[in-house]
JSON list of C-alpha atoms and ligand atoms in Angstrom, two decimals:
[
{"chain": "J", "resi": 24, "resn": "UNK", "atom": "CA", "xyz": [12.08, -10.56, 52.04]},
{"chain": "J", "resi": 25, "resn": "UNK", "atom": "CA", "xyz": [15.41, -12.33, 52.23]},
{"chain": "J", "resi": 26, "resn": "UNK", "atom": "CA", "xyz": [18.28, -10.12, 51.04]},
{"chain": "J", "resi": 27, "resn": "UNK", "atom": "CA", "xyz": [21.21, -12.15, 49.80]},
{"chain": "J", "resi": 28, "resn": "UNK", "atom": "CA", "xyz": [24.50, -10.26, 49.69]},
{"chain": "J", "resi": 29, "resn": "UNK", "atom": "CA", "xyz": [26.96, -11.92, 47.40]},
{"chain": "J", "resi": 30, "resn": "UNK", "atom": "CA", "xyz": [29.76, -10.89, 45.06]},
{"chain": "J", "resi": 31, "resn": "UNK", "atom": "CA", "xyz": [33.51, -10.88, 44.84]},
{"chain": "J", "resi": 32, "resn": "UNK", "atom": "CA", "xyz": [35.47, -11.42, 48.05]},
{"chain": "J", "resi": 33, "resn": "UNK", "atom": "CA", "xyz": [36.99, -8.24, 49.44]},
{"chain": "J", "resi": 34, "resn": "UNK", "atom": "CA", "xyz": [34.61, -5.98, 47.53]},
{"chain": "J", "resi": 35, "resn": "UNK", "atom": "CA", "xyz": [32.88, -4.65, 50.64]},
{"chain": "J", "resi": 36, "resn": "UNK", "atom": "CA", "xyz": [29.88, -6.97, 50.88]},
{"chain": "J", "resi": 37, "resn": "UNK", "atom": "CA", "xyz": [30.01, -7.23, 54.66]},
{"chain": "J", "resi": 38, "resn": "UNK", "atom": "CA", "xyz": [30.47, -3.49, 55.14]},
{"chain": "J", "resi": 39, "resn": "UNK", "atom": "CA", "xyz": [27.62, -2.59, 52.79]},
{"chain": "J", "resi": 40, "resn": "UNK", "atom": "CA", "xyz": [25.27, -5.26, 54.17]},
{"chain": "J", "resi": 41, "resn": "UNK", "atom": "CA", "xyz": [25.92, -4.35, 57.80]},
{"chain": "J", "resi": 42, "resn": "UNK", "atom": "CA", "xyz": [25.57, -0.59, 57.34]},
{"chain": "J", "resi": 43, "resn": "UNK", "atom": "CA", "xyz": [22.42, -0.62, 55.22]},
{"chain": "J", "resi": 44, "resn": "UNK", "atom": "CA", "xyz": [20.69, -3.35, 57.22]},
{"chain": "J", "resi": 45, "resn": "UNK", "atom": "CA", "xyz": [21.44, -1.53, 60.49]},
{"chain": "J", "resi": 46, "resn": "UNK", "atom": "CA", "xyz": [19.74, 1.55, 59.07]},
{"chain": "J", "resi": 47, "resn": "UNK", "atom": "CA", "xyz": [16.73, -0.45, 57.90]},
{"chain": "J", "resi": 48, "resn": "UNK", "atom": "CA", "xyz": [16.52, -2.58, 61.06]},
{"chain": "J", "resi": 49, "resn": "UNK", "atom": "CA", "xyz": [16.97, -5.84, 59.15]},
{"chain": "J", "resi": 50, "resn": "UNK", "atom": "CA", "xyz": [18.34, -8.84, 61.05]},
{"chain": "J", "resi": 51, "resn": "UNK", "atom": "CA", "xyz": [21.24, -10.96, 59.90]},
{"chain": "J", "resi": 52, "resn": "UNK", "atom": "CA", "xyz": [21.03, -14.72, 59.55]},
{"chain": "J", "resi": 53, "resn": "UNK", "atom": "CA", "xyz": [24.43, -15.56, 61.01]},
{"chain": "J", "resi": 54, "resn": "UNK", "atom": "CA", "xyz": [26.34, -18.39, 59.35]},
{"chain": "J", "resi": 55, "resn": "UNK", "atom": "CA", "xyz": [28.37, -21.10, 61.06]},
{"chain": "J", "resi": 56, "resn": "UNK", "atom": "CA", "xyz": [31.96, -21.62, 60.06]},
{"chain": "J", "resi": 57, "resn": "UNK", "atom": "CA", "xyz": [34.87, -23.88, 60.93]},
{"chain": "J", "resi": 58, "resn": "UNK", "atom": "CA", "xyz": [37.51, -21.22, 60.32]},
{"chain": "J", "resi": 59, "resn": "UNK", "atom": "CA", "xyz": [39.26, -19.31, 63.08]},
{"chain": "J", "resi": 60, "resn": "UNK", "atom": "CA", "xyz": [37.85, -15.89, 63.97]},
{"chain": "J", "resi": 61, "resn": "UNK", "atom": "CA", "xyz": [39.78, -12.97, 62.47]},
{"chain": "J", "resi": 62, "resn": "UNK", "atom": "CA", "xyz": [40.74, -10.01, 64.65]},
{"chain": "J", "resi": 63, "resn": "UNK", "atom": "CA", "xyz": [37.65, -7.93, 65.49]},
{"chain": "J", "resi": 64, "resn": "UNK", "atom": "CA", "xyz": [35.25, -10.71, 64.51]},
{"chain": "J", "resi": 65, "resn": "UNK", "atom": "CA", "xyz": [32.64, -11.38, 67.17]},
{"chain": "J", "resi": 66, "resn": "UNK", "atom": "CA", "xyz": [31.04, -14.75, 67.96]},
{"chain": "J", "resi": 67, "resn": "UNK", "atom": "CA", "xyz": [27.36, -14.73, 67.08]},
{"chain": "J", "resi": 68, "resn": "UNK", "atom": "CA", "xyz": [27.60, -11.46, 65.17]},
{"chain": "J", "resi": 69, "resn": "UNK", "atom": "CA", "xyz": [30.03, -12.23, 62.36]},
{"chain": "J", "resi": 70, "resn": "UNK", "atom": "CA", "xyz": [29.76, -16.01, 62.55]},
{"chain": "J", "resi": 71, "resn": "UNK", "atom": "CA", "xyz": [29.18, -18.84, 64.96]},
{"chain": "J", "resi": 72, "resn": "UNK", "atom": "CA", "xyz": [32.65, -20.35, 65.11]},
{"chain": "J", "resi": 73, "resn": "UNK", "atom": "CA", "xyz": [32.46, -24.11, 65.60]},
{"chain": "J", "resi": 74, "resn": "UNK", "atom": "CA", "xyz": [34.80, -27.06, 65.22]},
{"chain": "J", "resi": 75, "resn": "UNK", "atom": "CA", "xyz": [34.90, -29.23, 62.10]},
{"chain": "J", "resi": 76, "resn": "UNK", "atom": "CA", "xyz": [33.65, -32.20, 64.11]},
{"chain": "J", "resi": 77, "resn": "UNK", "atom": "CA", "xyz": [30.64, -30.24, 65.39]},
{"chain": "J", "resi": 78, "resn": "UNK", "atom": "CA", "xyz": [29.87, -28.93, 61.90]},
{"chain": "J", "resi": 79, "resn": "UNK", "atom": "CA", "xyz": [29.94, -32.44, 60.43]},
{"chain": "J", "resi": 80, "resn": "UNK", "atom": "CA", "xyz": [27.82, -33.83, 63.27]},
{"chain": "J", "resi": 81, "resn": "UNK", "atom": "CA", "xyz": [25.21, -31.09, 62.90]},
{"chain": "J", "resi": 82, "resn": "UNK", "atom": "CA", "xyz": [25.20, -31.56, 59.13]},
{"chain": "J", "resi": 83, "resn": "UNK", "atom": "CA", "xyz": [24.60, -35.31, 59.53]},
{"chain": "J", "resi": 84, "resn": "UNK", "atom": "CA", "xyz": [21.67, -34.48, 61.80]},
{"chain": "J", "resi": 85, "resn": "UNK", "atom": "CA", "xyz": [20.23, -32.43, 58.92]},
{"chain": "J", "resi": 86, "resn": "UNK", "atom": "CA", "xyz": [20.45, -29.14, 60.80]},
{"chain": "J", "resi": 87, "resn": "UNK", "atom": "CA", "xyz": [21.81, -27.06, 57.94]},
{"chain": "J", "resi": 88, "resn": "UNK", "atom": "CA", "xyz": [19.68, -25.31, 55.36]},
{"chain": "J", "resi": 89, "resn": "UNK", "atom": "CA", "xyz": [22.70, -24.89, 53.08]},
{"chain": "J", "resi": 90, "resn": "UNK", "atom": "CA", "xyz": [26.42, -25.48, 53.37]},
{"chain": "J", "resi": 91, "resn": "UNK", "atom": "CA", "xyz": [29.53, -24.74, 51.35]},
{"chain": "J", "resi": 92, "resn": "UNK", "atom": "CA", "xyz": [33.13, -25.89, 51.57]},
{"chain": "J", "resi": 93, "resn": "UNK", "atom": "CA", "xyz": [35.53, -23.20, 50.48]},
{"chain": "J", "resi": 94, "resn": "UNK", "atom": "CA", "xyz": [39.27, -23.94, 50.65]},
{"chain": "J", "resi": 95, "resn": "UNK", "atom": "CA", "xyz": [38.68, -26.74, 53.18]},
{"chain": "J", "resi": 96, "resn": "UNK", "atom": "CA", "xyz": [36.60, -24.50, 55.45]},
{"chain": "J", "resi": 97, "resn": "UNK", "atom": "CA", "xyz": [32.92, -25.25, 56.04]},
{"chain": "J", "resi": 98, "resn": "UNK", "atom": "CA", "xyz": [30.25, -22.56, 56.05]},
{"chain": "J", "resi": 99, "resn": "UNK", "atom": "CA", "xyz": [26.52, -22.94, 56.49]},
{"chain": "J", "resi": 100, "resn": "UNK", "atom": "CA", "xyz": [23.26, -21.52, 57.73]},
{"chain": "J", "resi": 101, "resn": "UNK", "atom": "CA", "xyz": [21.03, -23.56, 60.00]},
{"chain": "J", "resi": 102, "resn": "UNK", "atom": "CA", "xyz": [17.40, -24.36, 59.25]},
{"chain": "J", "resi": 103, "resn": "UNK", "atom": "CA", "xyz": [16.38, -23.18, 62.70]},
{"chain": "J", "resi": 104, "resn": "UNK", "atom": "CA", "xyz": [17.74, -19.67, 62.04]},
{"chain": "J", "resi": 105, "resn": "UNK", "atom": "CA", "xyz": [16.08, -19.43, 58.64]},
{"chain": "J", "resi": 106, "resn": "UNK", "atom": "CA", "xyz": [12.80, -20.84, 59.98]},
{"chain": "J", "resi": 107, "resn": "UNK", "atom": "CA", "xyz": [12.72, -18.25, 62.78]},
{"chain": "J", "resi": 108, "resn": "UNK", "atom": "CA", "xyz": [12.66, -15.47, 60.17]},
{"chain": "J", "resi": 109, "resn": "UNK", "atom": "CA", "xyz": [9.94, -17.21, 58.14]},
{"chain": "J", "resi": 110, "resn": "UNK", "atom": "CA", "xyz": [7.81, -17.83, 61.26]},
{"chain": "J", "resi": 111, "resn": "UNK", "atom": "CA", "xyz": [8.07, -14.21, 62.33]},
{"chain": "J", "resi": 112, "resn": "UNK", "atom": "CA", "xyz": [7.33, -13.07, 58.77]},
{"chain": "J", "resi": 113, "resn": "UNK", "atom": "CA", "xyz": [10.32, -10.76, 58.99]},
{"chain": "J", "resi": 114, "resn": "UNK", "atom": "CA", "xyz": [12.98, -9.65, 56.55]},
{"chain": "J", "resi": 115, "resn": "UNK", "atom": "CA", "xyz": [16.55, -10.78, 56.98]},
{"chain": "J", "resi": 116, "resn": "UNK", "atom": "CA", "xyz": [19.87, -10.75, 55.20]},
{"chain": "J", "resi": 117, "resn": "UNK", "atom": "CA", "xyz": [22.80, -13.07, 54.77]},
{"chain": "J", "resi": 118, "resn": "UNK", "atom": "CA", "xyz": [26.18, -12.97, 53.10]},
{"chain": "J", "resi": 119, "resn": "UNK", "atom": "CA", "xyz": [27.01, -16.07, 51.08]},
{"chain": "J", "resi": 120, "resn": "UNK", "atom": "CA", "xyz": [28.85, -17.28, 48.02]},
{"chain": "J", "resi": 121, "resn": "UNK", "atom": "CA", "xyz": [27.30, -18.31, 44.70]},
{"chain": "J", "resi": 122, "resn": "UNK", "atom": "CA", "xyz": [26.16, -21.78, 45.76]},
{"chain": "J", "resi": 123, "resn": "UNK", "atom": "CA", "xyz": [24.52, -20.45, 48.92]},
{"chain": "J", "resi": 124, "resn": "UNK", "atom": "CA", "xyz": [22.84, -17.66, 46.98]},
{"chain": "J", "resi": 125, "resn": "UNK", "atom": "CA", "xyz": [21.46, -20.14, 44.44]},
{"chain": "J", "resi": 126, "resn": "UNK", "atom": "CA", "xyz": [20.12, -22.42, 47.15]},
{"chain": "J", "resi": 127, "resn": "UNK", "atom": "CA", "xyz": [18.34, -19.62, 48.99]},
{"chain": "J", "resi": 128, "resn": "UNK", "atom": "CA", "xyz": [16.95, -18.13, 45.79]},
{"chain": "J", "resi": 129, "resn": "UNK", "atom": "CA", "xyz": [15.66, -21.56, 44.75]},
{"chain": "J", "resi": 130, "resn": "UNK", "atom": "CA", "xyz": [13.85, -21.99, 48.07]},
{"chain": "J", "resi": 131, "resn": "UNK", "atom": "CA", "xyz": [12.43, -18.49, 48.48]},
{"chain": "J", "resi": 132, "resn": "UNK", "atom": "CA", "xyz": [11.86, -17.55, 44.83]},
{"chain": "J", "resi": 133, "resn": "UNK", "atom": "CA", "xyz": [10.34, -14.04, 44.60]},
{"chain": "J", "resi": 134, "resn": "UNK", "atom": "CA", "xyz": [10.81, -13.57, 48.33]},
{"chain": "J", "resi": 135, "resn": "UNK", "atom": "CA", "xyz": [14.59, -13.56, 47.92]},
{"chain": "J", "resi": 136, "resn": "UNK", "atom": "CA", "xyz": [16.69, -11.02, 46.10]},
{"chain": "J", "resi": 137, "resn": "UNK", "atom": "CA", "xyz": [20.38, -11.22, 45.27]},
{"chain": "J", "resi": 138, "resn": "UNK", "atom": "CA", "xyz": [22.49, -8.08, 45.62]},
{"chain": "J", "resi": 139, "resn": "UNK", "atom": "CA", "xyz": [25.83, -8.56, 43.91]},
{"chain": "J", "resi": 140, "resn": "UNK", "atom": "CA", "xyz": [28.63, -6.30, 45.14]},
{"chain": "J", "resi": 141, "resn": "UNK", "atom": "CA", "xyz": [31.90, -6.21, 43.26]},
{"chain": "J", "resi": 142, "resn": "UNK", "atom": "CA", "xyz": [34.94, -4.12, 42.42]},
{"chain": "J", "resi": 143, "resn": "UNK", "atom": "CA", "xyz": [37.56, -4.57, 39.71]},
{"chain": "J", "resi": 144, "resn": "UNK", "atom": "CA", "xyz": [40.24, -7.16, 40.47]},
{"chain": "J", "resi": 145, "resn": "UNK", "atom": "CA", "xyz": [42.96, -4.53, 40.80]},
{"chain": "J", "resi": 146, "resn": "UNK", "atom": "CA", "xyz": [40.85, -2.65, 43.36]},
{"chain": "J", "resi": 147, "resn": "UNK", "atom": "CA", "xyz": [40.49, -5.79, 45.50]},
{"chain": "J", "resi": 148, "resn": "UNK", "atom": "CA", "xyz": [44.27, -6.10, 45.45]},
{"chain": "J", "resi": 149, "resn": "UNK", "atom": "CA", "xyz": [44.79, -2.44, 46.39]},
{"chain": "J", "resi": 150, "resn": "UNK", "atom": "CA", "xyz": [42.29, -2.60, 49.27]},
{"chain": "J", "resi": 151, "resn": "UNK", "atom": "CA", "xyz": [43.81, -5.78, 50.64]},
{"chain": "J", "resi": 152, "resn": "UNK", "atom": "CA", "xyz": [47.30, -4.27, 50.41]},
{"chain": "J", "resi": 153, "resn": "UNK", "atom": "CA", "xyz": [46.03, -1.15, 52.19]},
{"chain": "J", "resi": 154, "resn": "UNK", "atom": "CA", "xyz": [44.67, -3.27, 55.02]},
{"chain": "J", "resi": 155, "resn": "UNK", "atom": "CA", "xyz": [48.04, -5.01, 55.34]},
{"chain": "J", "resi": 156, "resn": "UNK", "atom": "CA", "xyz": [47.09, -8.51, 54.15]},
{"chain": "J", "resi": 157, "resn": "UNK", "atom": "CA", "xyz": [49.88, -10.95, 53.39]},
{"chain": "J", "resi": 158, "resn": "UNK", "atom": "CA", "xyz": [50.94, -11.95, 49.87]},
{"chain": "J", "resi": 159, "resn": "UNK", "atom": "CA", "xyz": [49.37, -15.40, 50.41]},
{"chain": "J", "resi": 160, "resn": "UNK", "atom": "CA", "xyz": [46.00, -13.96, 51.42]},
{"chain": "J", "resi": 161, "resn": "UNK", "atom": "CA", "xyz": [45.97, -11.55, 48.49]},
{"chain": "J", "resi": 162, "resn": "UNK", "atom": "CA", "xyz": [46.83, -14.30, 45.99]},
{"chain": "J", "resi": 163, "resn": "UNK", "atom": "CA", "xyz": [44.08, -16.43, 47.48]},
{"chain": "J", "resi": 164, "resn": "UNK", "atom": "CA", "xyz": [41.51, -13.68, 46.83]},
{"chain": "J", "resi": 165, "resn": "UNK", "atom": "CA", "xyz": [42.84, -13.21, 43.30]},
{"chain": "J", "resi": 166, "resn": "UNK", "atom": "CA", "xyz": [42.39, -16.91, 42.49]},
{"chain": "J", "resi": 167, "resn": "UNK", "atom": "CA", "xyz": [38.69, -16.78, 43.34]},
{"chain": "J", "resi": 168, "resn": "UNK", "atom": "CA", "xyz": [37.95, -13.52, 41.54]},
{"chain": "J", "resi": 169, "resn": "UNK", "atom": "CA", "xyz": [37.13, -14.72, 38.02]},
{"chain": "J", "resi": 170, "resn": "UNK", "atom": "CA", "xyz": [34.82, -17.49, 39.16]},
{"chain": "J", "resi": 171, "resn": "UNK", "atom": "CA", "xyz": [33.04, -15.16, 41.57]},
{"chain": "J", "resi": 172, "resn": "UNK", "atom": "CA", "xyz": [32.58, -12.19, 39.24]},
{"chain": "J", "resi": 173, "resn": "UNK", "atom": "CA", "xyz": [30.76, -14.20, 36.55]},
{"chain": "J", "resi": 174, "resn": "UNK", "atom": "CA", "xyz": [27.84, -14.73, 38.93]},
{"chain": "J", "resi": 175, "resn": "UNK", "atom": "CA", "xyz": [26.74, -11.10, 38.59]},
{"chain": "J", "resi": 176, "resn": "UNK", "atom": "CA", "xyz": [24.79, -11.86, 35.41]},
{"chain": "J", "resi": 177, "resn": "UNK", "atom": "CA", "xyz": [22.41, -14.08, 37.43]},
{"chain": "J", "resi": 178, "resn": "UNK", "atom": "CA", "xyz": [21.75, -11.60, 40.23]},
{"chain": "J", "resi": 179, "resn": "UNK", "atom": "CA", "xyz": [18.80, -9.24, 40.43]},
{"chain": "J", "resi": 180, "resn": "UNK", "atom": "CA", "xyz": [20.89, -6.18, 41.39]},
{"chain": "J", "resi": 181, "resn": "UNK", "atom": "CA", "xyz": [24.56, -5.43, 40.73]},
{"chain": "J", "resi": 182, "resn": "UNK", "atom": "CA", "xyz": [26.69, -2.69, 42.30]},
{"chain": "J", "resi": 183, "resn": "UNK", "atom": "CA", "xyz": [30.28, -1.71, 41.66]},
{"chain": "J", "resi": 184, "resn": "UNK", "atom": "CA", "xyz": [31.35, -0.53, 45.12]},
{"chain": "J", "resi": 185, "resn": "UNK", "atom": "CA", "xyz": [33.67, 2.35, 44.33]},
{"chain": "J", "resi": 186, "resn": "UNK", "atom": "CA", "xyz": [32.39, 5.16, 46.54]},
{"chain": "J", "resi": 187, "resn": "UNK", "atom": "CA", "xyz": [31.03, 3.55, 49.70]},
{"chain": "J", "resi": 188, "resn": "UNK", "atom": "CA", "xyz": [28.43, 6.18, 50.57]},
{"chain": "J", "resi": 189, "resn": "UNK", "atom": "CA", "xyz": [27.07, 6.09, 47.00]},
{"chain": "J", "resi": 190, "resn": "UNK", "atom": "CA", "xyz": [26.81, 2.28, 47.14]},
{"chain": "J", "resi": 191, "resn": "UNK", "atom": "CA", "xyz": [25.05, 2.47, 50.49]},
{"chain": "J", "resi": 192, "resn": "UNK", "atom": "CA", "xyz": [22.55, 4.93, 49.07]},
{"chain": "J", "resi": 193, "resn": "UNK", "atom": "CA", "xyz": [21.80, 2.76, 46.00]},
{"chain": "J", "resi": 194, "resn": "UNK", "atom": "CA", "xyz": [21.54, -0.48, 47.96]},
{"chain": "J", "resi": 195, "resn": "UNK", "atom": "CA", "xyz": [19.27, 1.13, 50.56]},
{"chain": "J", "resi": 196, "resn": "UNK", "atom": "CA", "xyz": [17.01, 2.50, 47.83]},
{"chain": "J", "resi": 197, "resn": "UNK", "atom": "CA", "xyz": [16.73, -0.95, 46.20]},
{"chain": "J", "resi": 198, "resn": "UNK", "atom": "CA", "xyz": [15.98, -2.67, 49.49]},
{"chain": "J", "resi": 199, "resn": "UNK", "atom": "CA", "xyz": [13.33, -0.10, 50.40]},
{"chain": "J", "resi": 200, "resn": "UNK", "atom": "CA", "xyz": [11.62, -0.75, 47.07]},
{"chain": "J", "resi": 201, "resn": "UNK", "atom": "CA", "xyz": [11.52, -4.48, 47.81]},
{"chain": "J", "resi": 202, "resn": "UNK", "atom": "CA", "xyz": [10.13, -3.79, 51.27]},
{"chain": "J", "resi": 203, "resn": "UNK", "atom": "CA", "xyz": [7.17, -1.81, 49.98]},
{"chain": "J", "resi": 204, "resn": "UNK", "atom": "CA", "xyz": [3.88, -3.70, 50.23]},
{"chain": "J", "resi": 205, "resn": "UNK", "atom": "CA", "xyz": [3.19, -5.52, 46.93]},
{"chain": "J", "resi": 206, "resn": "UNK", "atom": "CA", "xyz": [0.15, -4.26, 45.05]},
{"chain": "J", "resi": 207, "resn": "UNK", "atom": "CA", "xyz": [-1.96, -6.67, 43.01]},
{"chain": "J", "resi": 208, "resn": "UNK", "atom": "CA", "xyz": [-3.51, -5.24, 39.89]},
{"chain": "K", "resi": 324, "resn": "ATP", "atom": "N1", "xyz": [33.80, 1.63, 48.76]},
{"chain": "K", "resi": 324, "resn": "ATP", "atom": "C1", "xyz": [34.88, 1.29, 49.47]},
{"chain": "K", "resi": 324, "resn": "ATP", "atom": "N2", "xyz": [36.03, 1.97, 49.28]},
{"chain": "K", "resi": 324, "resn": "ATP", "atom": "C2", "xyz": [37.16, 1.62, 49.95]},
{"chain": "K", "resi": 324, "resn": "ATP", "atom": "N3", "xyz": [37.23, 0.61, 50.86]},
{"chain": "K", "resi": 324, "resn": "ATP", "atom": "C3", "xyz": [36.10, -0.09, 51.07]},
{"chain": "K", "resi": 324, "resn": "ATP", "atom": "C4", "xyz": [34.87, 0.22, 50.39]},
{"chain": "K", "resi": 324, "resn": "ATP", "atom": "N4", "xyz": [33.92, -0.67, 50.82]},
{"chain": "K", "resi": 324, "resn": "ATP", "atom": "C5", "xyz": [34.53, -1.47, 51.72]},
{"chain": "K", "resi": 324, "resn": "ATP", "atom": "N5", "xyz": [35.83, -1.13, 51.88]},
{"chain": "K", "resi": 324, "resn": "ATP", "atom": "C6", "xyz": [36.86, -1.78, 52.71]},
{"chain": "K", "resi": 324, "resn": "ATP", "atom": "O1", "xyz": [37.26, -2.95, 51.99]},
{"chain": "K", "resi": 324, "resn": "ATP", "atom": "C7", "xyz": [37.59, -4.00, 52.92]},
{"chain": "K", "resi": 324, "resn": "ATP", "atom": "C8", "xyz": [36.74, -5.25, 52.59]},
{"chain": "K", "resi": 324, "resn": "ATP", "atom": "O2", "xyz": [35.41, -4.99, 52.98]},
{"chain": "K", "resi": 324, "resn": "ATP", "atom": "P1", "xyz": [34.46, -6.14, 53.53]},
{"chain": "K", "resi": 324, "resn": "ATP", "atom": "O3", "xyz": [35.15, -6.95, 54.56]},
{"chain": "K", "resi": 324, "resn": "ATP", "atom": "O4", "xyz": [33.19, -5.48, 53.85]},
{"chain": "K", "resi": 324, "resn": "ATP", "atom": "O5", "xyz": [34.31, -6.97, 52.18]},
{"chain": "K", "resi": 324, "resn": "ATP", "atom": "P2", "xyz": [33.89, -8.44, 51.88]},
{"chain": "K", "resi": 324, "resn": "ATP", "atom": "O6", "xyz": [33.56, -8.47, 50.45]},
{"chain": "K", "resi": 324, "resn": "ATP", "atom": "O7", "xyz": [32.89, -8.92, 52.85]},
{"chain": "K", "resi": 324, "resn": "ATP", "atom": "O8", "xyz": [35.31, -9.09, 52.10]},
{"chain": "K", "resi": 324, "resn": "ATP", "atom": "P3", "xyz": [35.84, -10.46, 52.64]},
{"chain": "K", "resi": 324, "resn": "ATP", "atom": "O9", "xyz": [35.56, -11.43, 51.56]},
{"chain": "K", "resi": 324, "resn": "ATP", "atom": "O10", "xyz": [37.30, -10.16, 52.83]},
{"chain": "K", "resi": 324, "resn": "ATP", "atom": "O11", "xyz": [35.19, -10.77, 53.94]},
{"chain": "K", "resi": 324, "resn": "ATP", "atom": "C9", "xyz": [37.32, -3.45, 54.31]},
{"chain": "K", "resi": 324, "resn": "ATP", "atom": "O12", "xyz": [38.56, -3.03, 54.83]},
{"chain": "K", "resi": 324, "resn": "ATP", "atom": "C10", "xyz": [36.38, -2.28, 54.07]},
{"chain": "K", "resi": 324, "resn": "ATP", "atom": "O13", "xyz": [36.49, -1.29, 55.07]},
{"chain": "K", "resi": 325, "resn": "LIG", "atom": "N1", "xyz": [27.33, -20.79, 50.81]},
{"chain": "K", "resi": 325, "resn": "LIG", "atom": "C1", "xyz": [27.71, -20.11, 51.89]},
{"chain": "K", "resi": 325, "resn": "LIG", "atom": "N2", "xyz": [28.72, -19.23, 51.80]},
{"chain": "K", "resi": 325, "resn": "LIG", "atom": "C2", "xyz": [29.05, -18.55, 52.91]},
{"chain": "K", "resi": 325, "resn": "LIG", "atom": "C3", "xyz": [28.37, -18.73, 54.13]},
{"chain": "K", "resi": 325, "resn": "LIG", "atom": "N3", "xyz": [28.93, -17.91, 55.05]},
{"chain": "K", "resi": 325, "resn": "LIG", "atom": "C4", "xyz": [29.90, -17.24, 54.42]},
{"chain": "K", "resi": 325, "resn": "LIG", "atom": "N4", "xyz": [29.98, -17.61, 53.13]},
{"chain": "K", "resi": 325, "resn": "LIG", "atom": "C5", "xyz": [30.92, -17.16, 52.09]},
{"chain": "K", "resi": 325, "resn": "LIG", "atom": "O1", "xyz": [32.18, -17.72, 52.33]},
{"chain": "K", "resi": 325, "resn": "LIG", "atom": "C6", "xyz": [33.19, -16.92, 51.72]},
{"chain": "K", "resi": 325, "resn": "LIG", "atom": "C7", "xyz": [34.34, -16.69, 52.67]},
{"chain": "K", "resi": 325, "resn": "LIG", "atom": "O2", "xyz": [33.93, -15.93, 53.77]},
{"chain": "K", "resi": 325, "resn": "LIG", "atom": "P1", "xyz": [35.00, -15.35, 54.83]},
{"chain": "K", "resi": 325, "resn": "LIG", "atom": "O3", "xyz": [34.18, -14.63, 55.87]},
{"chain": "K", "resi": 325, "resn": "LIG", "atom": "O4", "xyz": [35.73, -16.52, 55.40]},
{"chain": "K", "resi": 325, "resn": "LIG", "atom": "O5", "xyz": [35.91, -14.43, 54.06]},
{"chain": "K", "resi": 325, "resn": "LIG", "atom": "C8", "xyz": [32.50, -15.62, 51.33]},
{"chain": "K", "resi": 325, "resn": "LIG", "atom": "O6", "xyz": [32.22, -15.66, 49.93]},
{"chain": "K", "resi": 325, "resn": "LIG", "atom": "C9", "xyz": [31.23, -15.68, 52.12]},
{"chain": "K", "resi": 325, "resn": "LIG", "atom": "O7", "xyz": [30.21, -14.90, 51.56]},
{"chain": "K", "resi": 325, "resn": "LIG", "atom": "C10", "xyz": [27.31, -19.67, 54.19]},
{"chain": "K", "resi": 325, "resn": "LIG", "atom": "O8", "xyz": [26.65, -19.90, 55.21]},
{"chain": "K", "resi": 325, "resn": "LIG", "atom": "N5", "xyz": [27.03, -20.33, 53.05]}
]
């Protein structure tokens, strides 16, 4: 199974994905990005941080499975990383926006499931303020909110991440159900 974490930015997607997948022993398909690492982000764990020139060159070579440009920053997952999971017949997860989620779902059909994590707009603002983000960063998140939140109607599972431990429990339960061997009747 491929577990696609998507949703509204700042809602806790990365936290939920990392914690549940650690518990279930599910590997992450790490994306490439051209943005600068944020404090505490680790190369190869959070992203592979590469230059714009390298991203464009690799894209021209057809190395990416899917890419997105968000606010002039490139993001993408490489075919080689996706293929490794398929070859090993393993489960994996990734964290992507709507276009990435659609692309992966289109390719993997029933073998991919979209978990949409969101919170109310005001809650995003409060959490970003609590973590000390600048006015510019907060406004940037707010601008994307409406477009992002409408995608929940297309996703297989939707969670409002209010209480983190409750969300973790629900997401884990859903993922475990998808990991059960399929019975044919
Ligand atoms: N249920 C929750 N209650 C309060 N804070 C939370 C909850 N879940 C996550 N957080 C906090 O909210 C912030 C955003 O979480 P995270 O980075 O996981 O979200 P994200 O959707 O991946 O965001 P981004 O788009 O900024 O990368 C973090 O500081 C995280 O610790
Ligand atoms: N379509 C894709 N979207 C991706 C990928 N990697 C990350 N993302 C999404 O980008 C935004 C911004 O992420 P941030 O870490 O800079 O805050 C967010 O919605 C991610 O989910 C990818 O490979 N493809």
